[in-house]
Coordinates of C-alpha atoms in Angstrom, one line a residue:
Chain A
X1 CA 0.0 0.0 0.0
X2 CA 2.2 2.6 -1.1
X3 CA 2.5 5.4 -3.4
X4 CA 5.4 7.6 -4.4
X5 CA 4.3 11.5 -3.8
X6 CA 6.1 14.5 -4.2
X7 CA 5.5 17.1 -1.9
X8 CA 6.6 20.6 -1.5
X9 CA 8.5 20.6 2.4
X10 CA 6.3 23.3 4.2
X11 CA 8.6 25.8 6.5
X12 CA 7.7 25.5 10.0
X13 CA 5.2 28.1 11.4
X14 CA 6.7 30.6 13.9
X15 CA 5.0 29.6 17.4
X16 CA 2.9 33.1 18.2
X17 CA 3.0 33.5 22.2
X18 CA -0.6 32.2 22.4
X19 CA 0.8 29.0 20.9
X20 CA 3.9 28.9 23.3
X21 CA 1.3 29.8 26.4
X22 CA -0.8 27.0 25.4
X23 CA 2.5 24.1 24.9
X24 CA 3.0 25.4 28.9
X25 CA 0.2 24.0 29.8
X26 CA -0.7 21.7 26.9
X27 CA 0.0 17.9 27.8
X28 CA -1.3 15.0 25.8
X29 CA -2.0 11.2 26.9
X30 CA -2.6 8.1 25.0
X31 CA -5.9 6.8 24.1
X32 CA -7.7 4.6 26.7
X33 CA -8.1 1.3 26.4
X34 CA -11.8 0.6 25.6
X35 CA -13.5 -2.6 24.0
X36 CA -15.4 -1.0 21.6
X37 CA -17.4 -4.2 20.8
X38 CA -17.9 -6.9 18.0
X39 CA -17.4 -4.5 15.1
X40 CA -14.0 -4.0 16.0
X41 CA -11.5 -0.9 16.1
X42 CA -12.1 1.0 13.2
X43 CA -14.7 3.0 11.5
X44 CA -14.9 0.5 9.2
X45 CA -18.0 1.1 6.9
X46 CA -18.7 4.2 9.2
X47 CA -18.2 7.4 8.3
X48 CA -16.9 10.0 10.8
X49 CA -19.2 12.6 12.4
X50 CA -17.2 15.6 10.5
X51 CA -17.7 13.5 7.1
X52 CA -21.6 12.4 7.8
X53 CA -22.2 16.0 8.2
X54 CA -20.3 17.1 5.3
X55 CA -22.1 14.0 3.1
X56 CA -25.6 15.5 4.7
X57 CA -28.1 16.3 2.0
X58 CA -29.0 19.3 4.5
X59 CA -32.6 18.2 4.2
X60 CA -34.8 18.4 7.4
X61 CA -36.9 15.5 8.1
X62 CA -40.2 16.7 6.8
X63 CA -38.4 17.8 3.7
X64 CA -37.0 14.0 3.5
X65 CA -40.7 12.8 4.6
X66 CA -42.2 15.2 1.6
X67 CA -39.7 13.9 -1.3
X68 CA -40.5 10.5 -0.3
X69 CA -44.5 11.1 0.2
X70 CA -44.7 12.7 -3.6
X71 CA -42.0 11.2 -5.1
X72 CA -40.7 13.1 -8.4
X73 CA -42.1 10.8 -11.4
X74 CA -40.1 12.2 -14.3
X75 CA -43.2 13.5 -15.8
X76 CA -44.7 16.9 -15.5
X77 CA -48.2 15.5 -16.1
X78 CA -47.5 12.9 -13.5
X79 CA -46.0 15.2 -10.8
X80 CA -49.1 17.8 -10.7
X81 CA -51.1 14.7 -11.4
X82 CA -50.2 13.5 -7.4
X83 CA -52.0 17.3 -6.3
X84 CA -54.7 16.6 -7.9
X85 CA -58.1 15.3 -6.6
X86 CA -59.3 12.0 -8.6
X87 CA -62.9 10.9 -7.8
X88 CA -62.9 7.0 -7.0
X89 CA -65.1 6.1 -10.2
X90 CA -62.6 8.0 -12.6
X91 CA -59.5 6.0 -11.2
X92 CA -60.0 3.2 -13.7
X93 CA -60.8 5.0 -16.9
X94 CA -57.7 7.8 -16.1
X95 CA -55.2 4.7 -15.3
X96 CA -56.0 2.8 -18.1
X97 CA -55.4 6.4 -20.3
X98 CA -52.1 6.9 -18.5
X99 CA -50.9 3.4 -19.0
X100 CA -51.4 3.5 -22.5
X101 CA -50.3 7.3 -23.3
X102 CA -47.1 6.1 -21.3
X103 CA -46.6 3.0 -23.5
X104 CA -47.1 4.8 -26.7
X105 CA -44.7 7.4 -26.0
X106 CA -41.6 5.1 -24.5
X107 CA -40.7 2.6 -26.6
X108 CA -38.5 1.1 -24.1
X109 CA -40.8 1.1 -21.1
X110 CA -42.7 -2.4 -20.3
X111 CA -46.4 -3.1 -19.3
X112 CA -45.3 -3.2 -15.3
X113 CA -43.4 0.2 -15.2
X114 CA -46.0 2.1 -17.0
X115 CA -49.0 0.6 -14.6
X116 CA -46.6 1.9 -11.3
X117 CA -45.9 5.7 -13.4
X118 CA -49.8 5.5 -13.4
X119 CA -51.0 4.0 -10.3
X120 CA -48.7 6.1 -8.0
X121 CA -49.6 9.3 -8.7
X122 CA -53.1 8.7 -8.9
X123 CA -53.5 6.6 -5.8
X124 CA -51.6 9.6 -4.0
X125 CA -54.4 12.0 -5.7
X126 CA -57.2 9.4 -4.8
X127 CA -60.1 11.3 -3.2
X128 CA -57.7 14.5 -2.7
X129 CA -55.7 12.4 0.1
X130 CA -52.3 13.9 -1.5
X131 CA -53.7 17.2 -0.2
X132 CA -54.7 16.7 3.2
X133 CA -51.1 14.5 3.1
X134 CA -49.5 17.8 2.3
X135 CA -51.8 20.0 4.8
X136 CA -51.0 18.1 7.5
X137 CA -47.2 17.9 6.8
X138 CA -47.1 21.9 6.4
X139 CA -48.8 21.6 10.0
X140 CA -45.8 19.5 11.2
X141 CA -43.6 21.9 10.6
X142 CA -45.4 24.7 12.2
X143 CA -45.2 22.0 15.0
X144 CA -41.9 22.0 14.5
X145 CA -41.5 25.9 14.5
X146 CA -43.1 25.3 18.0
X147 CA -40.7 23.6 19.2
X148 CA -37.5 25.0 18.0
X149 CA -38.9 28.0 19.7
X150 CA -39.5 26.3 23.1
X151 CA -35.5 24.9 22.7
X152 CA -34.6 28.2 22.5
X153 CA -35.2 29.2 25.7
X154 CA -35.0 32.5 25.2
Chain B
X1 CA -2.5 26.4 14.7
X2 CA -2.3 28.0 11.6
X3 CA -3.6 32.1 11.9
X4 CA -6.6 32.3 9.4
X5 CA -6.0 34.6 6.7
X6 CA -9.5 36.3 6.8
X7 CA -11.2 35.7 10.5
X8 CA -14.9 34.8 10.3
X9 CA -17.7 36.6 10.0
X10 CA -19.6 34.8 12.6
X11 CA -19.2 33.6 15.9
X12 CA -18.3 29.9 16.2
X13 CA -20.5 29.0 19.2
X14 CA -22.0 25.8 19.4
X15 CA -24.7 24.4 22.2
X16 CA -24.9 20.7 22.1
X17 CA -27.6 19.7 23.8
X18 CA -29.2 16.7 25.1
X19 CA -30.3 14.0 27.9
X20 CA -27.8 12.4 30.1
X21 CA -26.0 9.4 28.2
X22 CA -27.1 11.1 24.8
X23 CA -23.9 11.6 23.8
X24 CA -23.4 15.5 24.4
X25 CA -19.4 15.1 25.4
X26 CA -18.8 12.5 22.4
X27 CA -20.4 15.0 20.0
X28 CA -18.4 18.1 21.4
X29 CA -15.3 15.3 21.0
X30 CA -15.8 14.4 17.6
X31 CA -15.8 17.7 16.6
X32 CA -12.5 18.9 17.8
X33 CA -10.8 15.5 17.0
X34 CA -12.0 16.3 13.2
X35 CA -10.5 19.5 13.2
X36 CA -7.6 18.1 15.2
X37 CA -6.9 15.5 12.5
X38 CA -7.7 16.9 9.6
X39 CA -4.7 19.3 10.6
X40 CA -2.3 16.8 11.9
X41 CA 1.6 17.5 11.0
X42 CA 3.2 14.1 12.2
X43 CA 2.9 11.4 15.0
X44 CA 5.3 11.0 17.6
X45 CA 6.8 7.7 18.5
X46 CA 6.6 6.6 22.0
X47 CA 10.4 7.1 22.6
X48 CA 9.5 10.9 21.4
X49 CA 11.1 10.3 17.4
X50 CA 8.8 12.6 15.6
X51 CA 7.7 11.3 11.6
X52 CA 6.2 14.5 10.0
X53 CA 2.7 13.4 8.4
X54 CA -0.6 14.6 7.3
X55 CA -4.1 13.2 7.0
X56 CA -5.4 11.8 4.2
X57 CA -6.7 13.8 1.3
X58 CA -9.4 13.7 -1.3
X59 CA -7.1 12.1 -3.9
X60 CA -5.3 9.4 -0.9
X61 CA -8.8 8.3 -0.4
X62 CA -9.8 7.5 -4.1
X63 CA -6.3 5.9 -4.1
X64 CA -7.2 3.5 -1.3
X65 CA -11.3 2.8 -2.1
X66 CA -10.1 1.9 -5.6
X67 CA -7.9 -1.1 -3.6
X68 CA -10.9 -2.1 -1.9
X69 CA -9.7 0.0 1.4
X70 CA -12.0 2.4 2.9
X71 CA -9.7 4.4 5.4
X72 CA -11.1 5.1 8.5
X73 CA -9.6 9.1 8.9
X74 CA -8.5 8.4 12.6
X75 CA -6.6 5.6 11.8
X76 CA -5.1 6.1 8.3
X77 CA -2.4 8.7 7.6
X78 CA 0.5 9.9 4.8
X79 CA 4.3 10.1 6.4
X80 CA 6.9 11.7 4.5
X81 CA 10.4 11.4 4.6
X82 CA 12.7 13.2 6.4
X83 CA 13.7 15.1 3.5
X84 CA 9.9 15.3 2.3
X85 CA 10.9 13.7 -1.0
X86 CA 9.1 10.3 -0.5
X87 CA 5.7 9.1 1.4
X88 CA 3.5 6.7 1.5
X89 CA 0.4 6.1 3.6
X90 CA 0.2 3.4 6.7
X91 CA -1.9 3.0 9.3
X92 CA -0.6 5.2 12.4
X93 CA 0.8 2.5 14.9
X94 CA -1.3 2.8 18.1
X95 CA 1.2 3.8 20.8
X96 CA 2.1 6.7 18.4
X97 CA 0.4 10.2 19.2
X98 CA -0.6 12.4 17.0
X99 CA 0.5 15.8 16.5
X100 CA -1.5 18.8 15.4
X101 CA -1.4 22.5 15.6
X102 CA -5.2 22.5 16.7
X103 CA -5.0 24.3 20.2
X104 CA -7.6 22.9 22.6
X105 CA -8.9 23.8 25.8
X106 CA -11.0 21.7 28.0
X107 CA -12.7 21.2 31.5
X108 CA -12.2 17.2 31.1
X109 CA -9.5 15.1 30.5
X110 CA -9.3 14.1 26.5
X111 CA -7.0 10.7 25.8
X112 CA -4.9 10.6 22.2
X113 CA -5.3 14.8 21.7
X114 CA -3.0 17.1 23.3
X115 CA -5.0 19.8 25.0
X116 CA -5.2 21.7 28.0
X117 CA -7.4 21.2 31.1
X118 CA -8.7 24.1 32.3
X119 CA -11.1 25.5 35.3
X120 CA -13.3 28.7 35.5
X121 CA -9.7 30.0 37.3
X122 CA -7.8 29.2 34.5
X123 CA -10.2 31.3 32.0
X124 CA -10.2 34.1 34.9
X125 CA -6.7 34.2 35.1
X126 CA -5.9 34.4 31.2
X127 CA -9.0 36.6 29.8
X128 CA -6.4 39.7 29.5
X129 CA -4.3 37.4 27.7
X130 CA -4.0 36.1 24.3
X131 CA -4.0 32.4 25.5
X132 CA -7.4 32.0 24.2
X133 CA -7.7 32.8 20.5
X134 CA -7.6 30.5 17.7
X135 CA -8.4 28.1 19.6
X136 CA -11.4 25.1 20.6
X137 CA -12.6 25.4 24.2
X138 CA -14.9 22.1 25.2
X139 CA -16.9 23.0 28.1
X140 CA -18.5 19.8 29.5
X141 CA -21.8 20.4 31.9
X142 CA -22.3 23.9 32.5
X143 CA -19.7 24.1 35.2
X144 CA -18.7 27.7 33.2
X145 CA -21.6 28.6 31.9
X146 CA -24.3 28.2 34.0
X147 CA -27.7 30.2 34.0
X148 CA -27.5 30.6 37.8
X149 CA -24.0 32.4 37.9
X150 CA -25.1 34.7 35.7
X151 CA -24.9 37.5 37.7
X152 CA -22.0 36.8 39.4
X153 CA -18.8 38.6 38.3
X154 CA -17.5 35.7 37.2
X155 CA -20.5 35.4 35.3
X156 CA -20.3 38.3 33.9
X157 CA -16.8 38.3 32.8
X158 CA -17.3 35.1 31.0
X159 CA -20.3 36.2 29.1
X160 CA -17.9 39.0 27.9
X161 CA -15.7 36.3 26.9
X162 CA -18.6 34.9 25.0
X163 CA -18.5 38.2 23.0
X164 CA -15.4 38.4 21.9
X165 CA -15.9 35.0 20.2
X166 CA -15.2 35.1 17.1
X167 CA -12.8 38.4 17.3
X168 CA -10.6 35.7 19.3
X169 CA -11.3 32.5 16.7
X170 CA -12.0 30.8 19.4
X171 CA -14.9 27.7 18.4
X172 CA -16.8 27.2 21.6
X173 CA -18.6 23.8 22.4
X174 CA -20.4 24.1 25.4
X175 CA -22.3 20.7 26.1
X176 CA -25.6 21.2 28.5
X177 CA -28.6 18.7 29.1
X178 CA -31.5 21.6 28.4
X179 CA -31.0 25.0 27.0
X180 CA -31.9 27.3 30.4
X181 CA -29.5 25.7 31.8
X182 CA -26.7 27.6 30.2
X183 CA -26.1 31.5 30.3
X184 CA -28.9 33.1 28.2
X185 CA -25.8 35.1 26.8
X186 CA -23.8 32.4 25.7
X187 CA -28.0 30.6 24.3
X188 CA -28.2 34.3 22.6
X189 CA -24.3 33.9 21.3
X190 CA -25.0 30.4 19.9
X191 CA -24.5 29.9 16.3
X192 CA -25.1 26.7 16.2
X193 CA -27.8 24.2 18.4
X194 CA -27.1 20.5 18.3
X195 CA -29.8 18.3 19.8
X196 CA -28.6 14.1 20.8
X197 CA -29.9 11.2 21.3
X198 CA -28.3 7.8 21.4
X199 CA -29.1 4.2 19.9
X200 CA -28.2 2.0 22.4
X201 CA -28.2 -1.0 20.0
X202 CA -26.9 0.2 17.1
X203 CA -23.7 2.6 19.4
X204 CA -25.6 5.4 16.6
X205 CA -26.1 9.0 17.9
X206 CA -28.6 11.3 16.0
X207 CA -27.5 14.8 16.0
X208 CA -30.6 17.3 15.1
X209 CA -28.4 20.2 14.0
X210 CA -29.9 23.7 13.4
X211 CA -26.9 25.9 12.3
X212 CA -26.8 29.0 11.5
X213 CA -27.4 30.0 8.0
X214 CA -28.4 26.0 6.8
X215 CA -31.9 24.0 6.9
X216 CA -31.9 21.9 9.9
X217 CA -31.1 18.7 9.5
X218 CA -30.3 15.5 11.1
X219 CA -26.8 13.3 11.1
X220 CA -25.8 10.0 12.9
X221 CA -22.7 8.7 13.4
X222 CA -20.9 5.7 15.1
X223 CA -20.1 6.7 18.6
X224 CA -17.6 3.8 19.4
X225 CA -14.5 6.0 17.5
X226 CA -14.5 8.7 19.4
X227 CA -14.9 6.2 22.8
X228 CA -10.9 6.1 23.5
X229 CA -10.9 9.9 23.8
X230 CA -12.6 10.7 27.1
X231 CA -14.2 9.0 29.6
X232 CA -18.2 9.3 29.7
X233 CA -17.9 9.1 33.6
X234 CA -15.7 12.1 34.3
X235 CA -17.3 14.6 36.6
X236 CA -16.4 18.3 35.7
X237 CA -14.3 19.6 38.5
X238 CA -15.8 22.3 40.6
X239 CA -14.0 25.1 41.7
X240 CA -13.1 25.4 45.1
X241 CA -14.3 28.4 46.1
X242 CA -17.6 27.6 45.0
X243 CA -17.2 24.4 47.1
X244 CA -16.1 26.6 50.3
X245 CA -18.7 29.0 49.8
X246 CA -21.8 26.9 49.3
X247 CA -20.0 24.9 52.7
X248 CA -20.2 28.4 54.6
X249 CA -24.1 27.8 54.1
X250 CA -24.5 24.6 55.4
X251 CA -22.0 24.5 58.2

């Protein structure tokens, strides 16, 4: 496991008397001795907390909750379909449309992905359920407002 | 450490918050032991030879993942040569310690970093100074901070501590179970709120993070690597004045 590398030396930095303050008191002791359990000694798979927070998508859990409540279909038709509000005995005849339209117009798609493209949207729009869905989310995070505001203390 | 060239705009203040056993000091740990790495300049052999080194970069960790290794950053580091010509990465031998420019102050004991233990005296005693600047201060319990010494003189001059902040690039991790029980100068000052919570089963804790600027959001990591670094059952000292004083009443 080794690699040859060429690097520039780097002049010492001149110790400012902040730095030499700190060395006074400064003193450093080896790790403790700990068993950290059956998955051993390193991070293994893990990622550190410095690298999880720097690999965070920076979305909040309602954010995370709404993507994957109203998933983004790749259609526009589809994705404004899911706001909509289907009536129960129009289900059939607008799946049966979609399925087909979607067929027609990609040659590469097959009978089962074109009956999931319809049937998602359109069960998530059944009876206007996508919309209380949505309501009651935007309520979470007032909710959540509340309670960010209570942690603050202040 | 390394003077920034162009000191922050913001004050790096950061209240990490949670139950007891959520994993408030191992948060405030793996923090500084980030920074502490990620600016290490060699390790130091136990009979004090010193191999200059530095941590692994973007490119050393494609390198590695291409071979199947995925380096854990604590463990895996690139030493040079004495005359900086040749390197080569290894995997830092245990009994070897780590040095790093990353100045750290701290009311508990840390294992494998150096730093420097201090008490409410200490920050009394060096406030005039400029012992604290760029610089992390770790500030376990709120032994320095807390909401009922806030009018105390001590109080006070450690709240004006807490302003000078970032004009001292100092980051400041001051770990508390609930929110009121810390300073409401130093809950005004914070930049950054941190909310724990531990997995017992899975050794996971969740940090809710709401920093200052970004969406709230919510990151877990493994809390077994940062377990060598302190010990969980450490009780902040107590200064002894405050020990004589609240004596006087009961005596």
């Amino acid at each position: 496991m080794t690699q040859e590398y060429i690097e520039e030396p780097q002049e010492e930095p001149s110790l400012s008397q902040s730095d030499k303050a700190f060395d006074k008191l400064a003193a450093i002791e080896p790790e403790r001795e700990v068993a950290l359990g059956d998955e051993g000694e390193d991070l293994g798979g893990h990622r550190s907390f410095g690298e999880k927070m720097r690999e965070s998508p920076n979305l909040t859990d309602i954010q995370s909750l709404d993507k994957g409540m109203f998933p983004d279909m790749g259609y526009k038709h589809l994705n404004v379909l899911q706001m909509a509000r289907v009536f129960p005995d129009k289900f059939n005849p607008y799946e049966s449309i979609l399925i087909k339209d979607l067929l027609m117009n990609n040659d590469d798609m097959s009978v089962a992905e074109a009956i999931v493209y319809a049937d998602t949207p359109l069960s998530i729009a059944l009876d206007g359920e996508g919309r209380i869905d949505k309501l009651a989310l935007g309520g979470a995070v007032h909710a959540d407002e509340d309670r960010k505001d209570d942690v603050k203390g202040l | 450490m390394v003077e920034n060239s162009s000191p922050r705009t913001y004050a790096d203040v950061k209240l990490i918050l949670g139950d007891q056993g959520s994993g408030k000091t191992c948060s405030g740990v793996a923090l500084v032991k980030e920074d502490y790495y990620d600016q290490l300049t060699g390790i130091q052999s136990p009979s004090g030879e010193i191999i200059r080194a530095r941590c692994l970069n973007e490119d050393d960790r494609i390198y590695l993942e291409k071979r199947g290794v995925f380096p854990d950053k604590f463990k895996y580091i690139r030493v040079f040569s004495d005359d900086g010509v040749k390197s080569k990465i290894i995997k830092k031998p245990s009994d070897y310690d780590v040095i790093s420019p990353v100045k750290i102050f701290s009311n508990f004991h840390l294992f494998g970093m150096s730093h420097a233990l201090i008490t409410l005296a200490d920050v009394v005693q060096y406030l005039n100074s400029d012992l604290f600047t760029n610089a992390w201060i770790l500030s376990d319990e709120s032994v320095m901070t807390s909401a009922r010494n806030s009018m105390t003189a001590v109080g006070k001059l450690l709240a004006g501590l807490g302003a000078t902040i970032r004009k001292r690039d100092l980051h400041f991790c001051q770990m508390s179970q609930y929110n009121r029980q810390v300073d409401w100068q130093f809950r005004a000052y914070a930049t950054t709120r941190i909310l724990c919570s531990f997995d017992e089963i899975t050794k996971v804790i969740t940090c809710d993070i709401t920093e200052r600027g970004q969406p709230r959001r919510s990151v877990s990591y493994w809390a077994p690597a940062y377990w060598r670094n302190f010990d969980t059952k450490e009780v902040p000292k107590i200064p002894e004045r405050t020990l004589a004083k609240a004596f006087e009443t009961v005596s």
